[in-house]
PDB file of C-alpha atoms in Angstrom:
ATOM      1  CA  UNK A   1     -34.093  -4.466  17.187  1.00 63.00           C
ATOM      2  CA  UNK A   2     -31.708  -3.521  14.390  1.00 89.00           C
ATOM      3  CA  UNK A   3     -29.975  -0.336  13.379  1.00 90.00           C
ATOM      4  CA  UNK A   4     -32.258   2.134  11.609  1.00 94.00           C
ATOM      5  CA  UNK A   5     -31.888   3.068   7.945  1.00 96.00           C
ATOM      6  CA  UNK A   6     -30.651   6.496   9.064  1.00 97.00           C
ATOM      7  CA  UNK A   7     -27.944   4.886  11.205  1.00 97.00           C
ATOM      8  CA  UNK A   8     -26.821   2.686   8.314  1.00 97.00           C
ATOM      9  CA  UNK A   9     -26.728   5.740   6.034  1.00 98.00           C
ATOM     10  CA  UNK A  10     -24.573   7.635   8.553  1.00 98.00           C
ATOM     11  CA  UNK A  11     -22.265   4.645   9.091  1.00 98.00           C
ATOM     12  CA  UNK A  12     -21.712   4.188   5.353  1.00 98.00           C
ATOM     13  CA  UNK A  13     -20.978   7.883   4.782  1.00 98.00           C
ATOM     14  CA  UNK A  14     -18.580   7.962   7.752  1.00 98.00           C
ATOM     15  CA  UNK A  15     -16.849   4.776   6.592  1.00 98.00           C
ATOM     16  CA  UNK A  16     -16.360   6.191   3.097  1.00 98.00           C
ATOM     17  CA  UNK A  17     -14.985   9.447   4.523  1.00 98.00           C
ATOM     18  CA  UNK A  18     -12.553   7.485   6.706  1.00 98.00           C
ATOM     19  CA  UNK A  19     -11.441   5.411   3.728  1.00 98.00           C
ATOM     20  CA  UNK A  20     -10.964   8.601   1.686  1.00 97.00           C
ATOM     21  CA  UNK A  21      -8.493   9.784   4.355  1.00 97.00           C
ATOM     22  CA  UNK A  22      -6.652   6.431   4.347  1.00 96.00           C
ATOM     23  CA  UNK A  23      -7.935   5.044   7.637  1.00 97.00           C
ATOM     24  CA  UNK A  24      -7.006   1.467   8.483  1.00 96.00           C
ATOM     25  CA  UNK A  25      -9.204  -1.455   9.469  1.00 96.00           C
ATOM     26  CA  UNK A  26     -12.597   0.219   9.151  1.00 98.00           C
ATOM     27  CA  UNK A  27     -15.375  -1.873  10.632  1.00 97.00           C
ATOM     28  CA  UNK A  28     -18.906  -1.206  11.897  1.00 98.00           C
ATOM     29  CA  UNK A  29     -21.119  -3.044  14.351  1.00 98.00           C
ATOM     30  CA  UNK A  30     -24.858  -2.965  14.937  1.00 97.00           C
ATOM     31  CA  UNK A  31     -24.993  -2.568  18.722  1.00 97.00           C
ATOM     32  CA  UNK A  32     -28.709  -1.744  18.916  1.00 95.00           C
ATOM     33  CA  UNK A  33     -29.588  -5.043  20.604  1.00 94.00           C
ATOM     34  CA  UNK A  34     -27.110  -4.556  23.446  1.00 94.00           C
ATOM     35  CA  UNK A  35     -27.082  -0.763  23.907  1.00 92.00           C
ATOM     36  CA  UNK A  36     -30.023   1.573  24.214  1.00 91.00           C
ATOM     37  CA  UNK A  37     -27.965   4.745  23.698  1.00 93.00           C
ATOM     38  CA  UNK A  38     -26.953   4.206  20.059  1.00 95.00           C
ATOM     39  CA  UNK A  39     -27.545   1.940  17.080  1.00 96.00           C
ATOM     40  CA  UNK A  40     -24.067   1.437  15.676  1.00 97.00           C
ATOM     41  CA  UNK A  41     -20.342   1.861  16.208  1.00 97.00           C
ATOM     42  CA  UNK A  42     -17.805   2.636  13.504  1.00 98.00           C
ATOM     43  CA  UNK A  43     -14.164   1.859  14.277  1.00 98.00           C
ATOM     44  CA  UNK A  44     -11.202   3.129  12.266  1.00 98.00           C
ATOM     45  CA  UNK A  45      -7.536   3.707  12.967  1.00 97.00           C
ATOM     46  CA  UNK A  46      -4.482   5.549  11.700  1.00 96.00           C
ATOM     47  CA  UNK A  47      -0.750   5.270  12.342  1.00 95.00           C
ATOM     48  CA  UNK A  48      -0.254   8.835  13.657  1.00 95.00           C
ATOM     49  CA  UNK A  49      -2.073  11.592  15.530  1.00 94.00           C
ATOM     50  CA  UNK A  50      -2.216  13.977  12.583  1.00 95.00           C
ATOM     51  CA  UNK A  51      -3.970  11.412  10.425  1.00 96.00           C
ATOM     52  CA  UNK A  52      -6.429  10.585  13.223  1.00 97.00           C
ATOM     53  CA  UNK A  53      -7.451  14.266  13.262  1.00 97.00           C
ATOM     54  CA  UNK A  54      -7.663  14.388   9.474  1.00 97.00           C
ATOM     55  CA  UNK A  55      -9.961  11.353   9.376  1.00 98.00           C
ATOM     56  CA  UNK A  56     -12.240  12.802  12.052  1.00 98.00           C
ATOM     57  CA  UNK A  57     -12.407  16.171  10.287  1.00 97.00           C
ATOM     58  CA  UNK A  58     -13.326  14.472   6.991  1.00 98.00           C
ATOM     59  CA  UNK A  59     -16.056  12.395   8.654  1.00 98.00           C
ATOM     60  CA  UNK A  60     -17.545  15.475  10.316  1.00 98.00           C
ATOM     61  CA  UNK A  61     -17.457  17.479   7.107  1.00 98.00           C
ATOM     62  CA  UNK A  62     -18.986  14.730   4.954  1.00 98.00           C
ATOM     63  CA  UNK A  63     -21.792  13.924   7.386  1.00 98.00           C
ATOM     64  CA  UNK A  64     -22.593  17.602   7.829  1.00 98.00           C
ATOM     65  CA  UNK A  65     -22.580  18.507   4.120  1.00 98.00           C
ATOM     66  CA  UNK A  66     -24.188  15.381   2.698  1.00 97.00           C
ATOM     67  CA  UNK A  67     -26.550  14.305   5.472  1.00 97.00           C
ATOM     68  CA  UNK A  68     -27.018  17.376   7.662  1.00 97.00           C
ATOM     69  CA  UNK A  69     -25.690  15.519  10.689  1.00 98.00           C
ATOM     70  CA  UNK A  70     -23.565  17.135  13.370  1.00 97.00           C
ATOM     71  CA  UNK A  71     -22.077  15.369  16.368  1.00 98.00           C
ATOM     72  CA  UNK A  72     -23.591  16.147  19.745  1.00 98.00           C
ATOM     73  CA  UNK A  73     -20.226  15.406  21.334  1.00 96.00           C
ATOM     74  CA  UNK A  74     -16.598  15.229  20.211  1.00 96.00           C
ATOM     75  CA  UNK A  75     -14.007  13.907  22.647  1.00 96.00           C
ATOM     76  CA  UNK A  76     -10.275  13.237  22.561  1.00 94.00           C
ATOM     77  CA  UNK A  77      -9.071  16.112  20.380  1.00 85.00           C
ATOM     78  CA  UNK A  78      -6.226  17.189  22.629  1.00 87.00           C
ATOM     79  CA  UNK A  79      -4.098  14.062  22.336  1.00 86.00           C
ATOM     80  CA  UNK A  80      -5.686  12.784  19.108  1.00 89.00           C
ATOM     81  CA  UNK A  81      -4.990   9.216  20.167  1.00 94.00           C
ATOM     82  CA  UNK A  82      -8.675   8.289  20.282  1.00 96.00           C
ATOM     83  CA  UNK A  83     -11.298  10.702  19.038  1.00 97.00           C
ATOM     84  CA  UNK A  84     -14.954   9.891  19.543  1.00 97.00           C
ATOM     85  CA  UNK A  85     -17.773  11.471  17.548  1.00 98.00           C
ATOM     86  CA  UNK A  86     -21.234  10.932  19.022  1.00 98.00           C
ATOM     87  CA  UNK A  87     -24.069  11.417  16.541  1.00 98.00           C
ATOM     88  CA  UNK A  88     -26.618   9.780  18.894  1.00 96.00           C
ATOM     89  CA  UNK A  89     -27.682   7.271  16.203  1.00 96.00           C
ATOM     90  CA  UNK A  90     -24.065   6.227  15.686  1.00 98.00           C
ATOM     91  CA  UNK A  91     -20.773   6.624  17.528  1.00 98.00           C
ATOM     92  CA  UNK A  92     -17.536   6.896  15.559  1.00 98.00           C
ATOM     93  CA  UNK A  93     -14.234   5.861  17.147  1.00 98.00           C
ATOM     94  CA  UNK A  94     -11.047   6.884  15.339  1.00 98.00           C
ATOM     95  CA  UNK A  95      -8.019   5.580  17.172  1.00 97.00           C
ATOM     96  CA  UNK A  96      -4.278   5.725  16.843  1.00 96.00           C
ATOM     97  CA  UNK A  97      -3.170   2.235  15.795  1.00 94.00           C
ATOM     98  CA  UNK A  98      -1.522   1.602  19.166  1.00 93.00           C
ATOM     99  CA  UNK A  99      -4.738   2.430  21.041  1.00 94.00           C
ATOM    100  CA  UNK A 100      -6.697   0.245  18.657  1.00 94.00           C
ATOM    101  CA  UNK A 101      -4.545  -2.749  19.529  1.00 92.00           C
ATOM    102  CA  UNK A 102      -4.458  -1.993  23.261  1.00 94.00           C
ATOM    103  CA  UNK A 103      -8.198  -1.410  23.761  1.00 94.00           C
ATOM    104  CA  UNK A 104      -9.337  -3.973  21.168  1.00 93.00           C
ATOM    105  CA  UNK A 105     -12.913  -2.726  20.887  1.00 93.00           C
ATOM    106  CA  UNK A 106     -13.590  -5.454  18.337  1.00 92.00           C
ATOM    107  CA  UNK A 107     -13.265  -7.956  21.166  1.00 93.00           C
ATOM    108  CA  UNK A 108     -16.038  -6.209  23.088  1.00 92.00           C
ATOM    109  CA  UNK A 109     -18.442  -6.078  20.158  1.00 93.00           C
ATOM    110  CA  UNK A 110     -17.542  -9.306  18.336  1.00 92.00           C
ATOM    111  CA  UNK A 111     -20.932 -10.852  19.129  1.00 95.00           C
ATOM    112  CA  UNK A 112     -22.776  -7.955  17.488  1.00 96.00           C
ATOM    113  CA  UNK A 113     -23.576  -8.167  13.777  1.00 96.00           C
ATOM    114  CA  UNK A 114     -21.200  -6.405  11.427  1.00 97.00           C
ATOM    115  CA  UNK A 115     -22.674  -3.742   9.183  1.00 97.00           C
ATOM    116  CA  UNK A 116     -21.858  -3.999   5.488  1.00 97.00           C
ATOM    117  CA  UNK A 117     -19.657  -1.090   4.429  1.00 97.00           C
ATOM    118  CA  UNK A 118     -18.658   0.483   1.102  1.00 97.00           C
ATOM    119  CA  UNK A 119     -15.979  -1.407  -0.842  1.00 97.00           C
ATOM    120  CA  UNK A 120     -13.333   1.279  -0.188  1.00 96.00           C
ATOM    121  CA  UNK A 121     -13.806   0.810   3.550  1.00 96.00           C
ATOM    122  CA  UNK A 122     -13.705  -2.983   3.373  1.00 95.00           C
ATOM    123  CA  UNK A 123     -10.398  -2.820   1.472  1.00 95.00           C
ATOM    124  CA  UNK A 124      -8.778  -1.173   4.510  1.00 94.00           C
ATOM    125  CA  UNK A 125      -8.940  -4.363   6.587  1.00 90.00           C
ATOM    126  CA  UNK A 126      -5.477  -5.558   7.551  1.00 85.00           C
ATOM    127  CA  UNK A 127      -3.762  -2.341   6.454  1.00 69.00           C
ATOM    128  CA  UNK A 128      -2.607  -1.481   9.968  1.00 63.00           C
ATOM    129  CA  UNK A 129      -0.549  -4.677  10.099  1.00 63.00           C
ATOM    130  CA  UNK A 130       0.886  -4.022   6.649  1.00 59.00           C
ATOM    131  CA  UNK A 131       1.766  -0.456   7.592  1.00 55.00           C
ATOM    132  CA  UNK A 132       3.483  -1.580  10.814  1.00 57.00           C
ATOM    133  CA  UNK A 133       5.632  -4.062   8.890  1.00 58.00           C
ATOM    134  CA  UNK A 134       6.629  -1.521   6.245  1.00 54.00           C
ATOM    135  CA  UNK A 135       7.116   1.369   8.623  1.00 55.00           C
ATOM    136  CA  UNK A 136       7.834   0.133  12.162  1.00 54.00           C
ATOM    137  CA  UNK A 137       8.814   3.611  13.414  1.00 51.00           C
ATOM    138  CA  UNK A 138       5.312   4.944  12.738  1.00 47.00           C
ATOM    139  CA  UNK A 139       6.605   7.666  10.440  1.00 47.00           C
ATOM    140  CA  UNK A 140       4.637   9.432   7.742  1.00 45.00           C
ATOM    141  CA  UNK A 141       6.005   7.298   4.896  1.00 42.00           C
ATOM    142  CA  UNK A 142       8.544   9.920   3.901  1.00 39.00           C
ATOM    143  CA  UNK A 143       6.024  12.769   3.885  1.00 40.00           C
ATOM    144  CA  UNK A 144       7.448  14.963   6.630  1.00 37.00           C
ATOM    145  CA  UNK A 145       5.094  17.846   5.918  1.00 40.00           C
ATOM    146  CA  UNK A 146       1.950  15.752   6.277  1.00 41.00           C
ATOM    147  CA  UNK A 147       0.653  17.027   2.933  1.00 42.00           C
ATOM    148  CA  UNK A 148      -0.670  13.576   2.124  1.00 40.00           C
ATOM    149  CA  UNK A 149      -3.419  13.885   4.696  1.00 37.00           C
TER     150      UNK A 149
END
């Protein structure tokens, strides 16, 4: 079994929304062969809690406006270290960069096929490492007001 066309459409829209909000290391997996509860996972990360929230808000807004999709569950808002959006067909994980490294979800799903994503999303691969080297304190790159996000 493979992810449905609807799932792929949702994944691509969510990936583009995450890229628009400067998410790092966006990747998607077709988990339909190993899980019966969903077709696909989208993983994305950000270097701070505020950006994690911004990415999640953009994904929700884009999927709602463009595809009429609303999550049945949203978890992790309080700490904003790992926010999960469950759309039934897909599950979106937006993690703080530290959680992304610690939990290493890619390791769990590495045997599942990757889903092709929009070019903007693919370009984000490796950005978390670059960001950590340039800004080891995890600051907002000089933007103390957070206006960038």
